[in-house]
């Protein structure tokens, strides 16, 4: 594939990431008027553009630890993985089951590498899977005591201030972890390492455009389907998910912010009583997560085998 085609594919991935993830990040605070949606999108874009300049450890995990293929082999694996991940995520989303694009790209990169015959690190894959499973649970556990602490704030102005803190933390956590899958795709597409400022700025702009488009659907799923979310739940989920995802970023473990937010919302609901959680909706979302990685991996592996047979 040409450099222009690979770059266009990476750009499409950034837009779809915004559609899938951006609305979820904004969803928890939609009922709190202290941050307008436009301001929230701009904050997310600034974090996505600037945080990788300081740390891009998770992008390196995506780009080099799952599979070590380089050059043209690495670019073909990336292209197959991105296409497979997007097909799976869009198919599930169209059925009303938004899922984790992070799980999809991890599974697809692994499957494409195996299908192409490239070295794949089983230790790295298991490490990513373990942290991906743990992050929603950690988010849920953190949200329970946080919900009780925040419930003591009788002043609505204090809750709005904590919302600003929580959303800012969430933006930084996303940019330091989950959002770096976009940078990893650009790394593989264009064959560079690090985080060039022009690439990060362009990536943030495409992410922001996707976030604006995807806000209604993604926001509705997290803020209404799992629990009847109130401002207290939203602030709790922001603080809990931001803390959990930043912790994973510190060890270079890519995790899904949307999964962690969902886990934190469930934890905030359980803290008030298990009846607050709409378990049928939560189970459907978990089933979508469980399908995402293996289906993406199998689709990418089969596609890579076909492409390899045609080329070779």
Short mmCIF file of N, CA and C in Angstrom, two decimals, residues 146-261:
data_model
loop_
_atom_site.label_atom_id
_atom_site.label_comp_id
_atom_site.label_asym_id
_atom_site.label_seq_id
_atom_site.Cartn_x
_atom_site.Cartn_y
_atom_site.Cartn_z
N UNK A 146 -15.62 6.34 46.61
CA UNK A 146 -15.70 7.70 46.09
C UNK A 146 -17.14 8.21 46.09
N UNK A 147 -18.07 7.34 45.74
CA UNK A 147 -19.47 7.75 45.72
C UNK A 147 -19.95 8.17 47.12
N UNK A 148 -19.53 7.41 48.16
CA UNK A 148 -19.93 7.76 49.52
C UNK A 148 -19.29 9.07 49.97
N UNK A 149 -18.02 9.29 49.57
CA UNK A 149 -17.36 10.54 49.94
C UNK A 149 -18.03 11.74 49.26
N UNK A 150 -18.31 11.59 47.97
CA UNK A 150 -18.92 12.70 47.24
C UNK A 150 -20.35 12.97 47.68
N UNK A 151 -21.02 11.93 48.18
CA UNK A 151 -22.41 12.11 48.63
C UNK A 151 -22.49 13.07 49.81
N UNK A 152 -21.39 13.28 50.49
CA UNK A 152 -21.38 14.21 51.63
C UNK A 152 -21.34 15.67 51.19
N UNK A 153 -21.10 15.90 49.90
CA UNK A 153 -21.07 17.27 49.39
C UNK A 153 -22.50 17.76 49.18
N UNK A 154 -22.98 18.54 50.09
CA UNK A 154 -24.35 19.03 49.97
C UNK A 154 -24.45 20.23 49.04
N UNK A 155 -23.33 20.87 48.79
CA UNK A 155 -23.32 22.07 47.96
C UNK A 155 -23.13 21.67 46.49
N UNK A 156 -24.08 22.03 45.63
CA UNK A 156 -23.98 21.68 44.21
C UNK A 156 -22.76 22.31 43.55
N UNK A 157 -22.33 23.46 44.06
CA UNK A 157 -21.16 24.10 43.48
C UNK A 157 -19.90 23.27 43.70
N UNK A 158 -19.80 22.62 44.87
CA UNK A 158 -18.64 21.76 45.13
C UNK A 158 -18.64 20.56 44.19
N UNK A 159 -19.82 20.00 43.93
CA UNK A 159 -19.89 18.87 43.01
C UNK A 159 -19.48 19.29 41.60
N UNK A 160 -19.87 20.50 41.20
CA UNK A 160 -19.46 20.99 39.88
C UNK A 160 -17.95 21.16 39.81
N UNK A 161 -17.33 21.61 40.92
CA UNK A 161 -15.87 21.75 40.93
C UNK A 161 -15.19 20.38 40.80
N UNK A 162 -15.73 19.38 41.50
CA UNK A 162 -15.17 18.04 41.39
C UNK A 162 -15.39 17.46 40.00
N UNK A 163 -16.48 17.88 39.36
CA UNK A 163 -16.70 17.46 37.97
C UNK A 163 -15.59 18.00 37.08
N UNK A 164 -15.21 19.24 37.27
CA UNK A 164 -14.12 19.81 36.46
C UNK A 164 -12.82 19.04 36.71
N UNK A 165 -12.56 18.71 37.99
CA UNK A 165 -11.36 17.94 38.32
C UNK A 165 -11.43 16.56 37.68
N UNK A 166 -12.59 15.89 37.84
CA UNK A 166 -12.73 14.53 37.33
C UNK A 166 -12.64 14.45 35.82
N UNK A 167 -13.28 15.40 35.12
CA UNK A 167 -13.23 15.36 33.66
C UNK A 167 -11.82 15.67 33.16
N UNK A 168 -11.14 16.61 33.81
CA UNK A 168 -9.75 16.91 33.42
C UNK A 168 -8.86 15.68 33.62
N UNK A 169 -9.04 14.98 34.75
CA UNK A 169 -8.28 13.76 35.01
C UNK A 169 -8.58 12.71 33.96
N UNK A 170 -9.85 12.60 33.60
CA UNK A 170 -10.27 11.62 32.59
C UNK A 170 -9.62 11.92 31.24
N UNK A 171 -9.59 13.19 30.85
CA UNK A 171 -8.96 13.57 29.58
C UNK A 171 -7.47 13.22 29.57
N UNK A 172 -6.78 13.54 30.66
CA UNK A 172 -5.35 13.22 30.75
C UNK A 172 -5.13 11.71 30.72
N UNK A 173 -5.97 10.97 31.45
CA UNK A 173 -5.83 9.52 31.48
C UNK A 173 -6.05 8.92 30.09
N UNK A 174 -7.08 9.39 29.40
CA UNK A 174 -7.37 8.87 28.06
C UNK A 174 -6.20 9.15 27.11
N UNK A 175 -5.68 10.38 27.16
CA UNK A 175 -4.59 10.74 26.25
C UNK A 175 -3.31 9.98 26.57
N UNK A 176 -3.12 9.64 27.84
CA UNK A 176 -1.91 8.90 28.24
C UNK A 176 -2.03 7.41 27.99
N UNK A 177 -3.25 6.93 27.73
CA UNK A 177 -3.43 5.49 27.61
C UNK A 177 -4.25 5.12 26.37
N UNK A 178 -5.56 5.05 26.54
CA UNK A 178 -6.44 4.53 25.49
C UNK A 178 -6.30 5.28 24.17
N UNK A 179 -6.18 6.61 24.25
CA UNK A 179 -6.10 7.41 23.03
C UNK A 179 -4.84 7.18 22.22
N UNK A 180 -3.82 6.57 22.83
CA UNK A 180 -2.56 6.38 22.12
C UNK A 180 -2.61 5.27 21.09
N UNK A 181 -3.73 4.55 21.02
CA UNK A 181 -3.86 3.58 19.92
C UNK A 181 -3.87 4.30 18.58
N UNK A 182 -4.38 5.55 18.57
CA UNK A 182 -4.36 6.34 17.32
C UNK A 182 -2.92 6.65 16.91
N UNK A 183 -2.10 7.07 17.87
CA UNK A 183 -0.70 7.37 17.58
C UNK A 183 0.04 6.12 17.11
N UNK A 184 -0.27 4.97 17.72
CA UNK A 184 0.38 3.72 17.32
C UNK A 184 0.07 3.38 15.86
N UNK A 185 -1.18 3.61 15.44
CA UNK A 185 -1.55 3.33 14.05
C UNK A 185 -0.80 4.26 13.10
N UNK A 186 -0.66 5.53 13.46
CA UNK A 186 0.13 6.45 12.63
C UNK A 186 1.61 6.04 12.61
N UNK A 187 2.12 5.56 13.76
CA UNK A 187 3.51 5.07 13.80
C UNK A 187 3.72 3.96 12.78
N UNK A 188 2.80 2.99 12.79
CA UNK A 188 2.93 1.85 11.88
C UNK A 188 2.70 2.25 10.43
N UNK A 189 1.77 3.18 10.21
CA UNK A 189 1.46 3.60 8.85
C UNK A 189 2.60 4.37 8.21
N UNK A 190 3.23 5.27 8.99
CA UNK A 190 4.24 6.16 8.43
C UNK A 190 5.66 5.76 8.79
N UNK A 191 5.82 4.72 9.60
CA UNK A 191 7.14 4.20 9.90
C UNK A 191 8.01 5.08 10.76
N UNK A 192 7.41 5.83 11.70
CA UNK A 192 8.22 6.65 12.60
C UNK A 192 8.05 6.15 14.03
N UNK A 193 8.90 6.63 14.92
CA UNK A 193 8.74 6.38 16.35
C UNK A 193 8.63 7.72 17.05
N UNK A 194 8.10 7.73 18.25
CA UNK A 194 7.94 8.99 18.96
C UNK A 194 6.58 9.61 18.70
N UNK A 195 6.49 10.91 18.96
CA UNK A 195 5.20 11.61 18.83
C UNK A 195 5.42 12.99 18.22
N UNK A 196 5.56 13.08 16.89
CA UNK A 196 5.74 14.39 16.24
C UNK A 196 4.54 15.30 16.49
N UNK A 197 4.79 16.55 16.84
CA UNK A 197 3.72 17.48 17.15
C UNK A 197 2.71 17.63 16.01
N UNK A 198 3.14 17.82 14.74
CA UNK A 198 2.14 17.97 13.67
C UNK A 198 1.20 16.76 13.56
N UNK A 199 1.75 15.56 13.73
CA UNK A 199 0.92 14.36 13.67
C UNK A 199 -0.08 14.34 14.83
N UNK A 200 0.40 14.69 16.02
CA UNK A 200 -0.48 14.69 17.20
C UNK A 200 -1.61 15.71 17.06
N UNK A 201 -1.29 16.88 16.51
CA UNK A 201 -2.31 17.92 16.34
C UNK A 201 -3.35 17.48 15.32
N UNK A 202 -2.89 16.94 14.19
CA UNK A 202 -3.83 16.46 13.16
C UNK A 202 -4.68 15.32 13.70
N UNK A 203 -4.08 14.43 14.45
CA UNK A 203 -4.79 13.30 15.06
C UNK A 203 -5.87 13.80 16.02
N UNK A 204 -5.53 14.82 16.82
CA UNK A 204 -6.50 15.38 17.77
C UNK A 204 -7.67 16.03 17.05
N UNK A 205 -7.40 16.70 15.94
CA UNK A 205 -8.48 17.35 15.18
C UNK A 205 -9.44 16.31 14.62
N UNK A 206 -8.92 15.21 14.10
CA UNK A 206 -9.78 14.16 13.56
C UNK A 206 -10.56 13.47 14.67
N UNK A 207 -9.91 13.27 15.80
CA UNK A 207 -10.59 12.69 16.96
C UNK A 207 -11.74 13.60 17.40
N UNK A 208 -11.50 14.90 17.47
CA UNK A 208 -12.53 15.84 17.88
C UNK A 208 -13.73 15.84 16.95
N UNK A 209 -13.47 15.77 15.65
CA UNK A 209 -14.57 15.72 14.69
C UNK A 209 -15.42 14.48 14.90
N UNK A 210 -14.77 13.35 15.14
CA UNK A 210 -15.52 12.12 15.40
C UNK A 210 -16.29 12.19 16.71
N UNK A 211 -15.71 12.82 17.73
CA UNK A 211 -16.38 12.92 19.03
C UNK A 211 -17.68 13.72 18.93
N UNK A 212 -17.64 14.81 18.17
CA UNK A 212 -18.85 15.62 17.99
C UNK A 212 -19.94 14.81 17.30
N UNK A 213 -19.57 14.04 16.30
CA UNK A 213 -20.54 13.24 15.57
C UNK A 213 -21.09 12.10 16.43
N UNK A 214 -20.23 11.50 17.26
CA UNK A 214 -20.63 10.30 17.99
C UNK A 214 -21.24 10.54 19.35
N UNK A 215 -21.26 11.80 19.81
CA UNK A 215 -21.75 12.08 21.16
C UNK A 215 -23.16 11.57 21.44
N UNK A 216 -24.15 11.80 20.58
CA UNK A 216 -25.51 11.39 20.95
C UNK A 216 -25.64 9.90 21.26
N UNK A 217 -25.10 9.03 20.39
CA UNK A 217 -25.30 7.60 20.61
C UNK A 217 -24.47 7.06 21.76
N UNK A 218 -23.15 7.35 21.77
CA UNK A 218 -22.29 6.82 22.83
C UNK A 218 -22.69 7.38 24.18
N UNK A 219 -23.03 8.67 24.20
CA UNK A 219 -23.43 9.29 25.46
C UNK A 219 -24.70 8.67 26.02
N UNK A 220 -25.65 8.35 25.15
CA UNK A 220 -26.91 7.77 25.58
C UNK A 220 -26.69 6.40 26.22
N UNK A 221 -25.80 5.61 25.64
CA UNK A 221 -25.59 4.25 26.14
C UNK A 221 -25.06 4.25 27.56
N UNK A 222 -24.01 5.04 27.81
CA UNK A 222 -23.40 5.02 29.13
C UNK A 222 -24.21 5.78 30.17
N UNK A 223 -24.78 6.91 29.78
CA UNK A 223 -25.44 7.74 30.79
C UNK A 223 -26.88 7.34 31.08
N UNK A 224 -27.48 6.47 30.24
CA UNK A 224 -28.88 6.11 30.46
C UNK A 224 -29.13 4.62 30.58
N UNK A 225 -28.38 3.79 29.83
CA UNK A 225 -28.73 2.38 29.78
C UNK A 225 -28.22 1.60 30.98
N UNK A 226 -26.98 1.86 31.43
CA UNK A 226 -26.43 1.07 32.53
C UNK A 226 -27.13 1.42 33.84
N UNK A 227 -27.21 2.72 34.15
CA UNK A 227 -27.96 3.19 35.30
C UNK A 227 -28.66 4.49 34.90
N UNK A 228 -29.67 4.86 35.69
CA UNK A 228 -30.28 6.17 35.50
C UNK A 228 -29.33 7.18 36.13
N UNK A 229 -28.37 7.63 35.34
CA UNK A 229 -27.25 8.39 35.87
C UNK A 229 -27.67 9.76 36.38
N UNK A 230 -27.17 10.08 37.59
CA UNK A 230 -27.33 11.41 38.16
C UNK A 230 -25.96 12.07 38.22
N UNK A 231 -25.90 13.38 38.46
CA UNK A 231 -24.60 14.06 38.51
C UNK A 231 -23.60 13.40 39.45
N UNK A 232 -24.08 12.91 40.59
CA UNK A 232 -23.18 12.25 41.54
C UNK A 232 -22.52 11.03 40.92
N UNK A 233 -23.29 10.24 40.16
CA UNK A 233 -22.73 9.05 39.51
C UNK A 233 -21.68 9.46 38.48
N UNK A 234 -21.97 10.50 37.71
CA UNK A 234 -21.05 10.93 36.67
C UNK A 234 -19.71 11.37 37.22
N UNK A 235 -19.72 12.20 38.27
CA UNK A 235 -18.47 12.69 38.86
C UNK A 235 -17.70 11.52 39.47
N UNK A 236 -18.42 10.62 40.13
CA UNK A 236 -17.77 9.44 40.71
C UNK A 236 -17.06 8.62 39.63
N UNK A 237 -17.75 8.38 38.51
CA UNK A 237 -17.18 7.58 37.42
C UNK A 237 -15.96 8.27 36.81
N UNK A 238 -16.02 9.60 36.66
CA UNK A 238 -14.88 10.34 36.10
C UNK A 238 -13.64 10.17 36.96
N UNK A 239 -13.78 10.37 38.26
CA UNK A 239 -12.63 10.28 39.16
C UNK A 239 -12.09 8.85 39.24
N UNK A 240 -12.99 7.87 39.31
CA UNK A 240 -12.56 6.47 39.44
C UNK A 240 -11.90 5.97 38.15
N UNK A 241 -12.53 6.23 37.01
CA UNK A 241 -11.97 5.75 35.74
C UNK A 241 -10.66 6.46 35.41
N UNK A 242 -10.60 7.76 35.66
CA UNK A 242 -9.37 8.50 35.39
C UNK A 242 -8.20 7.97 36.20
N UNK A 243 -8.45 7.68 37.48
CA UNK A 243 -7.40 7.15 38.35
C UNK A 243 -6.94 5.77 37.88
N UNK A 244 -7.90 4.89 37.56
CA UNK A 244 -7.55 3.53 37.14
C UNK A 244 -6.77 3.53 35.83
N UNK A 245 -7.17 4.34 34.86
CA UNK A 245 -6.53 4.32 33.55
C UNK A 245 -5.15 4.97 33.59
N UNK A 246 -4.98 6.01 34.41
CA UNK A 246 -3.64 6.60 34.56
C UNK A 246 -2.69 5.59 35.20
N UNK A 247 -3.19 4.81 36.16
CA UNK A 247 -2.36 3.78 36.76
C UNK A 247 -1.90 2.75 35.75
N UNK A 248 -2.78 2.36 34.83
CA UNK A 248 -2.39 1.41 33.77
C UNK A 248 -1.39 2.04 32.81
N UNK A 249 -1.57 3.33 32.52
CA UNK A 249 -0.64 4.01 31.61
C UNK A 249 0.77 4.03 32.19
N UNK A 250 0.87 4.11 33.50
CA UNK A 250 2.19 4.17 34.15
C UNK A 250 3.00 2.90 33.91
N UNK A 251 2.31 1.77 33.67
CA UNK A 251 3.04 0.53 33.41
C UNK A 251 2.97 0.15 31.93
N UNK A 252 2.50 1.08 31.10
CA UNK A 252 2.47 0.85 29.66
C UNK A 252 1.42 -0.11 29.20
N UNK A 253 0.34 -0.27 30.00
CA UNK A 253 -0.71 -1.23 29.68
C UNK A 253 -1.89 -0.53 29.02
N UNK A 254 -2.18 -0.81 27.75
CA UNK A 254 -3.33 -0.19 27.09
C UNK A 254 -4.63 -0.77 27.59
N UNK A 255 -5.51 0.09 28.08
CA UNK A 255 -6.83 -0.36 28.53
C UNK A 255 -7.90 0.55 27.91
N UNK A 256 -9.12 0.10 27.96
CA UNK A 256 -10.23 0.83 27.36
C UNK A 256 -10.84 1.78 28.38
N UNK A 257 -10.87 3.07 28.04
CA UNK A 257 -11.51 4.04 28.92
C UNK A 257 -13.01 3.79 28.99
N UNK A 258 -13.63 3.43 27.86
CA UNK A 258 -15.07 3.20 27.88
C UNK A 258 -15.43 2.02 28.79
N UNK A 259 -14.64 0.96 28.77
CA UNK A 259 -14.87 -0.16 29.67
C UNK A 259 -14.75 0.28 31.12
N UNK A 260 -13.72 1.06 31.41
CA UNK A 260 -13.46 1.49 32.78
C UNK A 260 -14.56 2.43 33.28
N UNK A 261 -15.03 3.32 32.40
CA UNK A 261 -16.15 4.20 32.77
C UNK A 261 -17.39 3.37 33.08
#
